[in-house]
Tab-separated table of C-alpha atoms in Angstrom:
chain	number	residue	atom	x	y	z
A	1	UNK	CA	-11.563	-1.453	-2.451
A	2	UNK	CA	-10.201	-0.611	-5.969
A	3	UNK	CA	-13.122	1.792	-7.158
A	4	UNK	CA	-12.177	4.589	-4.731
A	5	UNK	CA	-8.807	4.675	-6.216
A	6	UNK	CA	-10.205	4.418	-9.883
A	7	UNK	CA	-12.211	7.350	-9.056
A	8	UNK	CA	-9.441	9.500	-7.466
A	9	UNK	CA	-7.065	8.845	-10.442
A	10	UNK	CA	-9.699	9.647	-12.826
A	11	UNK	CA	-10.425	12.999	-11.078
A	12	UNK	CA	-6.614	13.874	-11.113
A	13	UNK	CA	-6.799	13.241	-14.804
A	14	UNK	CA	-4.640	10.132	-14.958
A	15	UNK	CA	-5.318	6.907	-16.725
A	16	UNK	CA	-5.370	3.558	-15.006
A	17	UNK	CA	-6.290	-0.013	-15.311
A	18	UNK	CA	-7.017	-2.702	-12.971
A	19	UNK	CA	-5.655	-6.272	-12.971
A	20	UNK	CA	-6.071	-9.122	-10.380
A	21	UNK	CA	-2.930	-10.079	-9.008
A	22	UNK	CA	-2.523	-13.479	-10.617
A	23	UNK	CA	-3.075	-11.994	-13.733
A	24	UNK	CA	-0.398	-9.170	-13.919
A	25	UNK	CA	1.747	-9.826	-16.826
A	26	UNK	CA	5.316	-8.277	-17.924
A	27	UNK	CA	3.353	-6.299	-20.529
A	28	UNK	CA	1.480	-4.861	-17.900
A	29	UNK	CA	4.457	-4.035	-15.748
A	30	UNK	CA	6.173	-2.408	-18.731
A	31	UNK	CA	3.287	0.037	-19.340
A	32	UNK	CA	2.652	0.993	-15.808
A	33	UNK	CA	4.256	4.348	-14.666
A	34	UNK	CA	3.051	3.590	-10.964
A	35	UNK	CA	1.274	0.834	-9.337
A	36	UNK	CA	-1.126	0.730	-6.449
A	37	UNK	CA	-1.590	-2.820	-4.711
A	38	UNK	CA	-5.063	-2.225	-3.128
A	39	UNK	CA	-6.381	-3.851	0.365
A	40	UNK	CA	-9.039	-6.325	0.241
A	41	UNK	CA	-11.769	-7.540	2.361
A	42	UNK	CA	-11.044	-8.946	6.015
A	43	UNK	CA	-11.637	-12.457	4.758
A	44	UNK	CA	-9.947	-12.392	1.361
A	45	UNK	CA	-6.262	-12.710	2.210
A	46	UNK	CA	-5.148	-15.423	-0.165
A	47	UNK	CA	-2.675	-13.217	-1.556
A	48	UNK	CA	-0.604	-13.218	1.579
A	49	UNK	CA	-0.215	-17.046	1.511
A	50	UNK	CA	3.269	-18.151	0.951
A	51	UNK	CA	2.340	-19.984	-2.073
A	52	UNK	CA	0.841	-16.864	-3.678
A	53	UNK	CA	3.542	-14.376	-2.866
A	54	UNK	CA	5.518	-15.719	-5.843
A	55	UNK	CA	2.843	-13.575	-8.035
A	56	UNK	CA	4.621	-10.293	-6.339
A	57	UNK	CA	8.151	-11.237	-7.242
A	58	UNK	CA	8.075	-8.447	-9.529
A	59	UNK	CA	8.112	-5.794	-6.745
A	60	UNK	CA	11.676	-6.180	-6.047
A	61	UNK	CA	12.678	-5.363	-9.708
A	62	UNK	CA	10.039	-2.741	-10.508
A	63	UNK	CA	11.977	0.650	-10.750
A	64	UNK	CA	8.883	2.868	-10.723
A	65	UNK	CA	6.653	4.146	-7.710
A	66	UNK	CA	4.627	1.530	-5.868
A	67	UNK	CA	1.914	2.299	-2.998
A	68	UNK	CA	0.642	-0.899	-0.882
A	69	UNK	CA	-2.612	-0.203	0.915
A	70	UNK	CA	-3.374	-2.688	3.837
A	71	UNK	CA	-3.083	-5.985	2.081
A	72	UNK	CA	-0.513	-4.309	-0.292
A	73	UNK	CA	1.632	-3.197	2.732
A	74	UNK	CA	1.631	-6.770	4.064
A	75	UNK	CA	2.451	-8.190	0.627
A	76	UNK	CA	5.360	-5.761	0.443
A	77	UNK	CA	6.600	-6.650	3.509
A	78	UNK	CA	6.421	-10.159	3.044
A	79	UNK	CA	8.140	-9.993	-0.379
A	80	UNK	CA	11.099	-8.172	1.373
A	81	UNK	CA	11.510	-10.921	4.083
A	82	UNK	CA	9.386	-9.297	6.973
A	83	UNK	CA	7.297	-11.382	9.282
A	84	UNK	CA	3.598	-10.790	9.781
A	85	UNK	CA	1.455	-10.755	12.789
A	86	UNK	CA	-2.295	-10.537	13.928
A	87	UNK	CA	-3.672	-7.175	15.104
A	88	UNK	CA	-7.274	-6.576	14.400
A	89	UNK	CA	-8.118	-2.764	13.998
A	90	UNK	CA	-11.434	-1.480	12.770
A	91	UNK	CA	-12.235	2.121	12.528
A	92	UNK	CA	-11.005	5.543	12.956
A	93	UNK	CA	-7.660	5.966	14.680
A	94	UNK	CA	-5.199	8.829	15.426
A	95	UNK	CA	-1.708	7.927	13.738
A	96	UNK	CA	1.218	10.305	14.645
A	97	UNK	CA	3.519	10.726	11.624
A	98	UNK	CA	7.249	11.954	12.901
A	99	UNK	CA	7.999	13.153	9.524
A	100	UNK	CA	6.410	13.803	6.303
A	101	UNK	CA	4.783	10.740	4.431
A	102	UNK	CA	3.126	11.655	0.973
A	103	UNK	CA	1.735	14.861	2.557
A	104	UNK	CA	0.770	13.300	6.012
A	105	UNK	CA	2.615	14.761	8.794
A	106	UNK	CA	1.849	15.114	12.625
A	107	UNK	CA	-1.273	13.628	14.142
A	108	UNK	CA	-3.752	12.466	11.356
A	109	UNK	CA	-7.005	10.404	11.768
A	110	UNK	CA	-6.983	7.395	9.651
A	111	UNK	CA	-9.209	4.608	8.717
A	112	UNK	CA	-8.000	1.092	9.970
A	113	UNK	CA	-9.737	-2.293	8.469
A	114	UNK	CA	-7.418	-5.205	8.996
A	115	UNK	CA	-6.729	-8.314	10.881
A	116	UNK	CA	-2.820	-8.499	10.126
A	117	UNK	CA	0.135	-6.563	9.765
A	118	UNK	CA	3.681	-6.735	8.657
A	119	UNK	CA	6.779	-6.175	10.747
A	120	UNK	CA	9.334	-3.516	9.222
A	121	UNK	CA	11.161	-5.086	6.377
A	122	UNK	CA	14.802	-4.571	6.010
A	123	UNK	CA	15.931	-1.533	3.839
A	124	UNK	CA	12.682	0.069	4.823
A	125	UNK	CA	11.961	3.226	7.319
A	126	UNK	CA	8.861	3.648	9.224
A	127	UNK	CA	7.055	7.107	9.496
A	128	UNK	CA	4.516	6.592	12.489
A	129	UNK	CA	5.181	6.309	16.116
A	130	UNK	CA	2.825	3.221	16.449
A	131	UNK	CA	3.275	-0.335	17.974
A	132	UNK	CA	3.065	-1.606	14.674
A	133	UNK	CA	4.235	-0.126	11.144
A	134	UNK	CA	1.400	2.016	9.789
A	135	UNK	CA	3.478	3.860	6.981
A	136	UNK	CA	6.689	2.679	5.512
A	137	UNK	CA	9.139	3.469	2.582
A	138	UNK	CA	11.894	1.620	0.991
A	139	UNK	CA	15.231	3.510	1.628
A	140	UNK	CA	16.281	3.457	-1.863
A	141	UNK	CA	13.319	2.572	-4.188
A	142	UNK	CA	9.993	4.478	-4.496
A	143	UNK	CA	8.119	1.845	-2.534
A	144	UNK	CA	5.561	3.217	-0.226
A	145	UNK	CA	3.096	1.285	2.075
A	146	UNK	CA	0.248	2.124	4.604
A	147	UNK	CA	-1.717	-0.208	6.813
A	148	UNK	CA	-4.650	2.226	6.791
A	149	UNK	CA	-7.061	2.980	4.095
A	150	UNK	CA	-6.138	6.416	2.782
A	151	UNK	CA	-9.111	6.233	0.069
A	152	UNK	CA	-11.503	6.484	3.111
A	153	UNK	CA	-10.050	9.357	5.086
A	154	UNK	CA	-6.915	10.722	3.412
A	155	UNK	CA	-7.380	10.972	-0.281
A	156	UNK	CA	-4.802	13.775	-0.621
A	157	UNK	CA	-1.966	11.065	0.261
A	158	UNK	CA	-3.044	9.120	-2.808
A	159	UNK	CA	-2.898	12.369	-5.027
A	160	UNK	CA	0.526	13.066	-3.656
A	161	UNK	CA	1.625	9.502	-4.721
A	162	UNK	CA	0.210	10.186	-7.881
A	163	UNK	CA	2.590	13.447	-8.365
A	164	UNK	CA	5.665	11.260	-8.121
């Protein structure tokens, strides 16, 4: 789930490094211009357990762009106090973006691979016309998150994030 992001970032001529969420240090955060919190396999969801959310407390105070993908969106939602729910979606789906979101607008085919979702957190707005939030952004900060996997079908969205 990380390698496709590394490939896109490298192709865009930008440098990156990868850290397991439990090993992220203050020094890592200081040297990061942007952060992408990638998704995981369907069974690897320990990150979203309440006892592990403390590893993500830095999100609220990080003042540079963040992009959460699938599990990353769930983490961002939980850090900002949103409830989570169960909704398994696997495969290609059409999502309707009612306004521009990192280059996506209108009806887009996206790839879903998740069992859970996050409700819309306070101080975030939703960009899709779906039953559950698929693409959200913080009202004041450059924190973006999607439930689908743009590394599969919407790579340009990641490139747009890298331009911020």
